[in-house]
Amino acid sequence: MSEHQTSANKMGAPHAGPDGEREPTRRDFLFLTTGMAGAVGVAAVAWPFIDQMRPDASTLALASIEVDVSSLQPGMSLTAKWRGKPIFIRNRTPKEIEEANAVALADLKDPVARNANLPADAQASDLDRSAGQGKENWIVMIGSCTHLGCVPLGQAGDFGGWFCPCHGSHYDTAGRIRKGPAPQNLAVPTFSFVSDTVIKIG
Amino acid sequence: MSGEHSTYTPTSGIERWVDSRLPLPRMLHDSFISYPVPRNLNYAYTFGAMLSVMLLVQIVTGVVLAMHYAAETTVAFNSVEKIMRDVNHGWLLRYMHANGASFFFIAVYLHIARGLYYGSYKAPREILWILGVVIYLLMMATGFMGYVLPWGQMSFWGATVITGFFSAFPLVGEWIQQFLLGGFAVDNPTLNRFFALHYLLPFMIAGVVILHIWALHVTGQTNPTGIEIKTKTDTVAFTPYATLKDALGVSVFLIVFAWFIFYMPNYLGHPDNYIPANSLKTPAHIVPEWYYLPFYAMLRAITFNVGPIDSKLGGVLVMFGAIIILFFLPWLDTSKVRSAVYRPWYKLFFWLFVANAILLGWLGSRPAEGLYVILSQLGTLYYFGFFLVIMPVLGLVETPKRIPNSITEAVLEKRSGGSPATV
């Protein structure tokens, strides 16, 4: 923009170009660039304020625990704490495994295994819910009802598995939802047997 | 503030000096002394004053409680017990604050019911109504987060269940839940942020209350007849008429409040919240505070899937929808007549709505099984039917009673025993 313009132009008064259209002024240019810088600035400043709400690295780092299960005889369970949530570890009796195997997959409300150690589309058979071939007696699950997060009670409910007292969800001996408002089977976390008596979760 | 010219006359030199620099005394005089209110306001119009008093009670008691409370999971529960046992008058301050929340909600429900009965939400008071619903939403958020702070069993599991609502949303649900909690489960980051927000929100409520009163003073108050102010004879000055009526209403309200504080301070609470939070054990029967129970009943009423929406998401949508629908009330009511006094059918459906809301509240406190579920479903149906069917249709088909020409005529008619007055 030339220095020889009239004061009216410097004040940003619209003035017609040769073809009748308004020529952009220095103020138009400043308005656009300042506005864009402002929008980017606001977004850049807003992000730390939003991001601080998310779980921080120390929370995320509580990624794995090791649990000694040598004391669990068939029919016994223990509850460990992982990521602030209870983990149910149960050494199931042959009768419980039999009961779970007797259920037709078509009768299940949630036919997916929900097992983090298997492909996402694995079927909710008893084998795929348990610790796998040779360790079918072990079941490891996040003890947080898939409805609204209450802790189900063990060896209770209509199917002898778990029962959530909050809103009445019944799970069977393989932790599969059978009755009530919960939409999914109890989740099986990533875990592995470090030795015959120690389970690593996460 | 109602568009009329100010009647404030500064008398002393200091008043004149202030008035020409920051005319705050003038604004207060015009808003709360000379401000004209309808001459026929009854005691149903005093809940606004009670609510202002309760907001003040909650802020004052809350600020001093915060001086003794520690928002950290290992000490929070004990710090509340210390307030109850050791802090001078701590028991009184905490009981005032805990029961104050309940009485805040009692007053707001009566205030909302007054608005529904006399059609206070109808044009030109839509923004006034919407601001009220915003205040109600902020109150619910504040009350919920406050209940988490003592870090008892109900605090912990209430927070788990309520933040669990967000996990119902597909794809983003789990992310939102972790964002709210600051972790995988309710824990120290959750408690800390809830405390910060619980301290902040009441001041935001106070801000919206100022807008609410501003909007009220632009349109002027409604009154039991629903007729707008037409002449000066329809009104009286805010002070002393409304001021004194409000003062009497507030006094009676505070007597009942005091009765609860001193004789039944834990009646509205839950004994499980005197057990420290345990993340591995859920109480046998989780119930929210009484003021959320109707919505809790509606959440649990949805036990069936609707198309792609499973029962969990359906329940959450119904529960949020029950509050969101209030925003649209001014446009759902098609009636040209404002007050239920002249709408015989609306009056009937209104009282059914009140009875239904109380029934839903009771059902919310029952276990979710058998007959309770069926009754909750019927109650939910009527709740939404009232807003979505009865309100729009009734306005078109109902024949209202004869409406007086003015507030003054209505008052004189009443005084002369119902025969038309000669004005």
XYZ file of C-alpha atoms in Angstrom:
625
model
C 0.000 0.000 0.000
C 1.357 3.356 -1.001
C 2.340 6.068 1.423
C 0.587 8.646 -0.771
C -2.927 7.576 0.079
C -5.368 9.992 1.575
C -6.090 9.935 5.271
C -9.567 8.569 4.562
C -8.016 5.476 3.025
C -5.684 5.061 5.951
C -8.717 5.003 8.217
C -9.956 2.044 6.241
C -12.888 3.761 4.542
C -14.059 1.599 1.658
C -13.106 2.935 -1.708
C -14.144 1.604 -5.054
C -11.652 0.046 -7.431
C -11.791 0.568 -11.181
C -14.381 -2.169 -11.655
C -16.563 -0.961 -8.786
C -15.297 -3.580 -6.349
C -13.904 -2.611 -2.968
C -10.141 -2.889 -2.832
C -8.766 -4.649 0.254
C -7.191 -2.242 2.697
C -4.299 -2.716 5.057
C -6.904 -3.141 7.834
C -8.541 -6.039 5.967
C -5.164 -7.719 5.705
C -4.428 -7.188 9.411
C -7.919 -8.368 10.388
C -7.487 -11.651 8.524
C -3.947 -12.391 9.653
C -4.576 -11.360 13.279
C -7.782 -13.397 13.323
C -6.012 -16.480 11.986
C -3.097 -16.119 14.404
C -5.622 -15.651 17.206
C -7.584 -18.790 16.282
C -4.414 -20.897 16.116
C -3.216 -19.365 19.377
C -6.468 -20.105 21.186
C -6.426 -23.703 19.964
C -2.766 -24.134 20.979
C -3.405 -22.726 24.451
C -6.648 -24.697 24.907
C -5.020 -28.068 24.271
C -2.881 -28.239 27.465
C -5.985 -27.321 29.468
C -7.913 -30.219 27.920
C -5.011 -32.662 27.850
C -4.268 -32.291 31.580
C -7.571 -34.057 32.268
C -6.447 -37.295 30.593
C -4.698 -40.108 32.477
C -1.053 -39.084 32.877
C 2.019 -41.193 32.142
C 2.387 -42.398 35.737
C -1.196 -43.663 35.681
C -0.689 -45.323 32.311
C 2.598 -46.797 33.512
C 0.839 -49.000 36.063
C 0.686 -51.385 33.179
C 1.482 -54.790 34.634
C 1.461 -56.673 37.914
C 2.490 -60.196 38.847
C 0.234 -62.320 41.006
C 1.222 -65.521 42.826
C -1.620 -68.023 42.453
C 0.091 -71.052 44.016
C -2.308 -71.051 46.975
C -5.442 -71.340 44.833
C -6.938 -74.822 44.991
C -9.768 -75.693 42.579
C -12.853 -73.755 43.641
C -10.848 -70.866 45.119
C -10.512 -67.313 43.842
C -8.536 -64.226 44.604
C -8.984 -60.589 43.714
C -5.991 -58.505 42.657
C -5.984 -54.793 41.884
C -4.827 -53.619 38.468
C -5.272 -50.100 37.097
C -7.552 -49.276 40.030
C -9.919 -52.097 39.141
C -10.372 -55.522 40.688
C -9.071 -58.546 38.755
C -10.826 -61.841 39.446
C -8.552 -64.898 39.246
C -10.371 -68.172 39.755
C -9.205 -71.768 39.715
C -12.441 -73.327 38.483
C -13.766 -76.756 39.441
C -14.348 -79.347 36.687
C -18.079 -78.999 37.320
C -17.973 -75.257 36.591
C -16.083 -75.850 33.343
C -18.597 -78.507 32.370
C -21.507 -76.145 33.038
C -19.927 -73.436 30.895
C -19.198 -75.882 28.069
C -22.779 -77.126 28.110
C -24.108 -73.730 26.956
C -24.802 -73.364 23.236
C -23.076 -70.295 21.799
C -26.354 -69.227 20.211
C -27.869 -68.779 23.681
C -25.342 -66.108 24.657
C -26.287 -62.448 24.823
C -22.723 -61.490 23.862
C -21.200 -64.123 21.533
C -17.721 -62.500 21.481
C -14.925 -63.730 23.777
C -13.854 -60.205 24.916
C -10.451 -61.719 25.533
C -7.580 -59.262 25.014
C -5.227 -62.192 24.325
C -7.241 -63.385 21.311
C -8.431 -61.826 18.048
C -11.314 -59.393 18.545
C -13.781 -61.691 16.789
C -12.981 -64.820 18.813
C -16.103 -66.664 19.942
C -17.160 -66.773 23.569
C -16.555 -70.502 23.982
C -15.412 -71.595 27.425
C -11.932 -72.362 26.085
C -11.513 -68.869 24.659
C -12.723 -67.280 27.884
C -10.276 -69.308 29.985
C -6.478 -69.252 30.103
C -6.385 -71.588 27.092
C -5.519 -75.184 26.214
C -4.238 -77.083 29.233
C -5.179 -74.270 31.604
C -8.950 -74.331 31.109
C -9.438 -74.300 34.872
C -8.015 -70.757 35.145
C -10.120 -67.734 34.394
C -8.797 -64.175 34.708
C -11.198 -61.261 34.281
C -11.566 -57.551 35.053
C -14.083 -57.575 37.915
C -15.963 -54.568 36.687
C -19.519 -55.088 35.488
C -19.834 -54.086 31.839
C -23.051 -52.238 32.654
C -21.960 -49.366 34.899
C -18.781 -50.598 36.536
C -19.861 -52.124 39.874
C -17.946 -55.116 41.227
C -19.942 -58.357 40.764
C -20.135 -60.859 43.633
C -18.462 -64.235 43.043
C -20.255 -67.610 42.936
C -23.646 -65.960 42.971
C -26.558 -65.369 40.645
C -28.746 -67.661 38.569
C -25.813 -69.256 36.721
C -23.419 -69.907 39.603
C -20.876 -67.467 38.236
C -20.976 -63.772 39.157
C -23.843 -61.502 40.059
C -23.785 -57.697 40.016
C -25.856 -56.329 42.901
C -26.224 -52.849 41.430
C -28.586 -53.490 38.558
C -28.954 -57.268 38.565
C -26.650 -58.649 35.857
C -26.005 -62.419 36.000
C -22.773 -63.904 34.613
C -22.081 -67.631 34.204
C -19.035 -69.626 35.368
C -17.111 -68.386 32.305
C -17.958 -64.729 33.137
C -20.354 -64.445 30.207
C -23.402 -62.178 30.539
C -26.526 -64.306 30.629
C -29.236 -62.119 32.113
C -29.701 -58.455 33.062
C -28.763 -55.051 31.637
C -24.998 -55.542 31.090
C -24.215 -55.542 27.353
C -20.942 -57.556 27.306
C -19.116 -60.463 28.896
C -16.669 -59.572 31.672
C -13.470 -58.461 29.949
C -10.402 -60.719 30.017
C -7.261 -58.542 30.328
C -3.932 -59.215 28.644
C -2.211 -61.792 30.851
C 0.216 -64.696 30.729
C 1.600 -67.383 33.020
C 5.167 -66.379 33.874
C 5.583 -69.741 35.602
C 3.093 -72.399 36.668
C 2.150 -70.375 39.730
C 2.656 -66.743 38.731
C 0.348 -64.759 36.436
C 1.449 -61.495 34.887
C -1.441 -59.140 34.161
C -1.054 -56.339 31.625
C -34.794 -2.439 34.737
C -38.264 -3.049 33.312
C -37.894 -0.191 30.880
C -39.595 2.306 33.181
C -37.730 5.397 34.195
C -35.830 5.299 37.445
C -37.450 6.651 40.592
C -34.180 6.793 42.514
C -33.383 10.217 43.955
C -30.010 10.521 45.673
C -30.518 12.586 48.811
C -27.080 13.090 50.280
C -23.969 14.508 48.672
C -22.187 11.144 48.842
C -25.087 9.402 47.062
C -25.040 12.016 44.302
C -21.254 11.629 43.995
C -21.529 7.831 43.651
C -24.583 8.027 41.374
C -22.744 10.079 38.750
C -19.776 7.694 38.796
C -21.120 4.137 39.299
C -24.913 4.124 39.697
C -24.993 0.806 41.565
C -27.290 2.097 44.365
C -29.676 3.287 41.638
C -29.688 -0.143 40.021
C -30.369 -1.892 43.336
C -33.104 0.619 44.197
C -34.800 0.154 40.827
C -34.466 -3.672 40.982
C -35.365 -4.446 44.575
C -37.220 -1.476 46.063
C -39.306 0.451 43.560
C -39.485 -2.436 41.060
C -43.185 -3.081 40.298
C -44.486 -6.624 40.871
C -47.996 -7.932 40.184
C -50.263 -7.271 43.169
C -51.642 -10.820 43.174
C -48.413 -12.833 43.740
C -48.953 -15.724 46.159
C -46.503 -17.738 48.261
C -45.628 -19.964 45.283
C -43.643 -16.941 44.091
C -41.330 -16.910 47.117
C -39.177 -19.905 46.166
C -36.824 -17.680 44.157
C -35.895 -15.864 47.356
C -35.404 -19.199 49.169
C -33.126 -20.369 46.366
C -31.010 -17.207 46.601
C -30.671 -17.749 50.345
C -29.762 -21.432 49.895
C -27.094 -20.606 47.285
C -25.576 -18.177 49.771
C -25.767 -20.765 52.603
C -24.029 -23.366 50.417
C -21.253 -21.005 49.333
C -20.567 -19.705 52.848
C -20.595 -23.134 54.543
C -18.705 -24.650 51.605
C -15.891 -22.109 51.728
C -15.299 -22.693 55.449
C -15.544 -26.500 55.092
C -12.896 -26.319 52.357
C -10.539 -24.827 54.961
C -10.611 -28.169 56.810
C -11.071 -30.662 54.000
C -8.280 -32.438 52.086
C -8.973 -33.764 48.578
C -6.628 -36.752 48.649
C -7.896 -40.330 48.710
C -5.869 -41.470 51.732
C -6.983 -38.596 53.963
C -10.289 -37.292 52.537
C -12.556 -39.574 54.600
C -10.657 -38.853 57.814
C -10.597 -35.126 57.176
C -14.410 -35.177 56.999
C -14.535 -37.171 60.257
C -12.170 -34.604 61.769
C -14.592 -31.874 60.718
C -17.374 -33.804 62.459
C -15.469 -34.484 65.700
C -12.688 -31.950 66.206
C -13.214 -28.758 64.212
C -15.082 -26.166 66.276
C -18.721 -26.304 65.181
C -17.574 -28.473 62.274
C -20.516 -30.857 62.773
C -22.945 -27.972 62.402
C -21.268 -26.548 59.323
C -21.129 -29.918 57.596
C -24.741 -30.793 58.443
C -25.806 -27.365 57.170
C -23.936 -27.992 53.921
C -25.124 -31.595 53.403
C -28.763 -30.855 54.246
C -28.468 -27.508 52.503
C -27.974 -29.355 49.220
C -31.232 -31.239 49.792
C -33.132 -28.086 50.707
C -31.671 -26.299 47.696
C -33.218 -29.055 45.561
C -36.540 -29.008 47.462
C -36.798 -25.289 46.711
C -35.782 -25.697 43.064
C -38.341 -28.467 42.463
C -41.103 -26.322 43.983
C -39.862 -23.357 41.914
C -39.938 -25.439 38.706
C -43.402 -26.816 39.565
C -44.641 -23.237 40.087
C -43.300 -22.369 36.628
C -45.035 -25.381 35.076
C -48.356 -24.649 36.799
C -48.570 -20.954 35.966
C -46.967 -21.273 32.512
C -44.036 -19.025 33.475
C -41.931 -20.426 30.618
C -44.226 -19.107 27.853
C -43.352 -16.175 25.578
C -41.770 -13.745 26.183
C -39.968 -15.553 29.043
C -38.249 -18.363 27.069
C -34.698 -17.200 27.851
C -35.606 -16.729 31.503
C -36.804 -20.363 31.578
C -33.791 -21.713 29.667
C -31.405 -19.957 32.067
C -33.310 -21.628 34.891
C -32.784 -25.055 33.331
C -29.071 -24.227 32.956
C -28.927 -23.395 36.679
C -30.686 -26.684 37.478
C -28.143 -28.632 35.381
C -25.248 -26.861 37.110
C -26.829 -27.650 40.481
C -27.024 -31.340 39.595
C -23.372 -31.436 38.522
C -22.315 -29.563 41.672
C -24.382 -31.809 43.951
C -23.018 -34.965 42.360
C -19.383 -33.892 42.685
C -19.934 -32.703 46.252
C -21.281 -36.115 47.224
C -18.029 -37.723 46.014
C -15.812 -35.611 48.294
C -16.349 -37.447 51.657
C -14.889 -40.498 49.884
C -17.281 -43.013 51.409
C -18.614 -46.120 49.696
C -21.551 -44.257 48.088
C -19.198 -41.467 46.995
C -16.930 -43.906 45.213
C -19.569 -46.137 43.663
C -21.881 -43.259 42.796
C -18.979 -41.688 40.899
C -18.203 -45.026 39.215
C -21.795 -45.579 38.079
C -22.435 -42.005 36.953
C -19.182 -41.644 34.991
C -20.018 -45.140 33.658
C -22.997 -43.547 31.851
C -20.563 -42.046 29.370
C -19.099 -45.452 28.520
C -22.483 -46.239 26.939
C -21.706 -44.005 23.956
C -20.224 -45.967 21.076
C -16.587 -45.388 19.983
C -15.812 -42.297 22.100
C -17.451 -43.507 25.331
C -14.428 -45.084 26.961
C -12.214 -42.127 26.013
C -14.716 -39.687 27.552
C -14.927 -41.748 30.727
C -11.132 -41.854 31.147
C -10.985 -38.144 30.353
C -13.461 -37.412 33.161
C -11.764 -39.746 35.645
C -8.150 -38.989 34.783
C -7.437 -42.716 34.918
C -8.907 -46.145 34.342
C -11.057 -46.003 37.466
C -12.241 -43.486 40.049
C -9.112 -42.531 41.989
C -7.087 -39.614 43.317
C -7.099 -37.556 40.071
C -10.897 -37.894 40.022
C -11.301 -36.720 43.619
C -8.961 -33.795 43.074
C -10.694 -32.455 39.988
C -14.158 -32.998 41.458
C -13.142 -30.873 44.450
C -11.830 -28.091 42.196
C -15.000 -28.135 40.092
C -17.268 -28.421 43.133
C -15.687 -25.207 44.409
C -15.956 -23.481 41.025
C -19.488 -24.346 39.874
C -21.440 -22.510 42.619
C -19.876 -19.261 41.466
C -20.908 -20.075 37.910
C -24.409 -20.720 39.246
C -24.298 -17.297 40.908
C -23.366 -15.783 37.540
C -26.262 -17.461 35.734
C -28.585 -16.438 38.589
C -27.709 -12.797 37.859
C -28.636 -13.339 34.183
C -31.824 -15.157 35.324
C -32.870 -12.181 37.478
C -31.912 -9.749 34.724
C -34.120 -11.610 32.257
C -36.888 -11.675 34.879
C -36.718 -7.932 35.342
C -36.817 -7.288 31.593
C -40.046 -9.227 31.021
C -41.518 -8.666 34.479
C -42.876 -11.397 36.718
C -45.767 -13.620 35.789
C -48.582 -14.009 38.285
C -51.296 -16.579 39.090
C -53.641 -15.194 36.405
C -50.972 -15.279 33.699
C -52.190 -11.883 32.479
C -49.479 -9.329 31.747
C -49.313 -6.091 33.743
C -51.447 -3.486 31.959
C -51.818 -0.533 34.306
C -50.161 0.810 37.416
C -53.065 -0.487 39.541
C -52.011 -4.033 38.605
C -48.745 -3.656 40.522
C -47.296 -2.932 43.923
C -43.734 -1.935 44.805
C -41.229 -4.782 45.398
C -40.435 -3.297 48.802
C -42.210 -3.704 51.158
C -44.809 -6.013 49.538
C -42.727 -8.734 47.839
C -39.803 -8.295 50.210
C -41.913 -9.071 53.252
C -43.702 -11.972 51.597
C -40.321 -13.447 50.584
C -38.965 -12.894 54.101
C -41.874 -14.792 55.680
C -41.574 -17.632 53.136
C -37.816 -17.865 53.698
C -38.270 -17.897 57.489
C -40.701 -20.818 57.401
C -38.401 -22.652 54.988
C -35.375 -22.094 57.234
C -37.289 -23.393 60.283
C -37.881 -26.706 58.491
C -34.220 -26.664 57.370
C -33.096 -26.161 60.979
C -35.371 -28.993 62.130
C -33.549 -31.361 59.774
C -30.085 -30.080 60.761
C -30.679 -30.504 64.484
C -33.049 -33.472 64.746
C -32.534 -35.690 61.682
C -29.273 -34.603 60.031
C -28.635 -37.983 58.379
C -32.203 -38.727 57.318
C -31.588 -37.659 53.714
C -28.133 -39.263 53.510
C -27.080 -42.875 53.158
C -25.388 -44.888 55.955
C -23.036 -46.598 53.455
C -21.266 -43.278 52.996
C -19.880 -43.564 56.528
C -17.846 -46.579 55.314
C -14.557 -45.521 53.671
C -14.388 -46.032 49.900
C -13.253 -49.501 48.836
C -12.526 -50.004 45.160
C -12.819 -53.794 45.441
C -16.255 -54.027 47.068
C -19.534 -52.564 45.825
C -22.327 -51.894 48.354
C -25.254 -54.280 47.952
C -27.688 -51.556 46.930
C -26.518 -48.373 45.231
C -28.862 -45.404 45.252
C -28.085 -41.815 44.341
C -29.139 -38.835 46.459
C -32.936 -38.453 46.600
C -32.992 -35.508 44.210
C -31.708 -37.653 41.319
C -34.006 -40.612 41.964
C -36.690 -39.905 39.294
C -33.967 -39.760 36.647
C -32.303 -42.865 38.047
C -35.638 -44.704 37.777
C -35.920 -43.680 34.118
C -32.335 -44.843 33.472
C -33.178 -48.286 34.809
C -36.587 -48.450 33.136
C -34.959 -49.124 29.760
C -34.299 -52.861 29.992
C -34.792 -53.602 26.303
C -32.888 -52.896 23.087
C -34.381 -50.554 20.490
C -32.952 -51.348 17.065
C -29.215 -50.612 17.139
C -29.449 -48.898 20.549
C -28.779 -51.372 23.349
C -30.509 -51.098 26.711
C -27.520 -49.419 28.373
C -27.226 -46.592 25.850
C -31.030 -46.337 25.688
C -31.246 -45.808 29.444
C -28.566 -43.134 29.373
C -30.237 -41.327 26.456
C -33.624 -41.416 28.199
C -32.102 -40.050 31.403
C -30.307 -37.159 29.702
C -33.328 -36.619 27.446
C -35.588 -36.181 30.480
C -33.617 -33.044 31.389
C -32.838 -31.793 27.876
C -36.551 -31.837 27.014
C -37.111 -29.058 29.566
C -35.201 -26.657 27.287
C -37.878 -27.056 24.611
C -40.862 -26.578 26.913
C -41.685 -23.026 25.728
C -42.251 -24.397 22.213
C -43.922 -27.673 23.168
C -46.779 -25.910 24.950
C -49.148 -24.683 22.238
C -51.741 -23.125 24.554
C -52.517 -19.420 24.216
C -53.503 -19.333 27.880
C -50.645 -19.145 30.320
C -51.988 -20.141 33.731
C -53.378 -23.536 34.763
C -56.015 -21.618 36.767
C -57.967 -21.196 33.509
C -57.024 -24.583 31.991
C -59.073 -27.340 33.711
C -57.570 -30.230 31.721
C -54.018 -28.986 31.939
C -54.463 -28.630 35.694
C -55.421 -32.314 35.928
C -52.475 -33.470 33.802
C -50.124 -31.190 35.753
C -51.033 -32.799 39.088
C -50.719 -36.241 37.495
C -47.244 -35.180 36.352
C -46.323 -34.176 39.907
C -47.652 -37.479 41.300
C -45.790 -39.366 38.577
C -42.516 -37.567 39.374
C -42.874 -38.520 43.047
C -43.717 -42.115 42.078
C -40.619 -42.262 39.855
C -38.544 -40.945 42.746
C -39.798 -43.712 44.983
C -39.228 -46.339 42.277
C -35.651 -45.071 41.878
C -35.004 -46.016 45.497
C -36.319 -49.574 45.007
C -34.304 -52.469 43.558
C -34.628 -52.801 39.771
C -36.746 -55.935 39.611
C -40.256 -57.247 38.963
C -43.152 -54.833 39.305
C -40.856 -51.881 40.065
C -39.401 -52.087 36.552
C -42.830 -52.170 34.912
C -44.046 -49.207 36.978
C -40.839 -47.308 36.114
C -41.520 -47.936 32.437
C -45.082 -46.613 32.746
C -43.829 -43.601 34.712
C -41.198 -42.869 32.069
C -43.880 -43.111 29.386
C -46.061 -40.534 31.170
C -43.081 -38.230 31.844
C -42.266 -37.985 28.145
C -45.929 -38.197 27.093
C -46.702 -35.130 29.204
C -44.159 -33.018 27.316
C -44.333 -34.537 23.832
C -48.043 -35.367 23.461
C -50.218 -33.800 26.157
C -48.676 -30.313 26.056
C -48.779 -29.790 22.268
C -52.206 -31.405 21.770
C -53.966 -30.000 24.821
C -53.154 -26.419 23.811
C -55.083 -26.977 20.571
C -58.127 -28.846 21.860
C -58.740 -27.509 25.363
C -61.411 -24.849 25.983
C -60.073 -22.487 28.636
C -62.254 -20.765 31.222
C -63.115 -17.078 30.862
C -60.053 -14.954 31.542
C -60.374 -11.629 33.398
C -59.402 -8.492 31.507
C -56.721 -7.499 33.943
C -54.934 -8.492 37.139
C -56.902 -5.802 38.994
C -60.204 -7.230 37.743
C -59.151 -10.748 38.795
C -58.263 -9.525 42.283
C -61.529 -7.585 42.709
C -63.582 -10.510 41.363
C -62.036 -12.778 43.951
C -62.702 -10.255 46.693
C -66.388 -9.855 45.769
C -66.889 -13.620 45.800
C -66.545 -14.558 42.171
C -69.150 -12.256 40.587
C -67.778 -10.071 37.770
C -66.441 -6.859 39.196
C -67.302 -3.440 37.938
C -64.078 -1.561 37.526
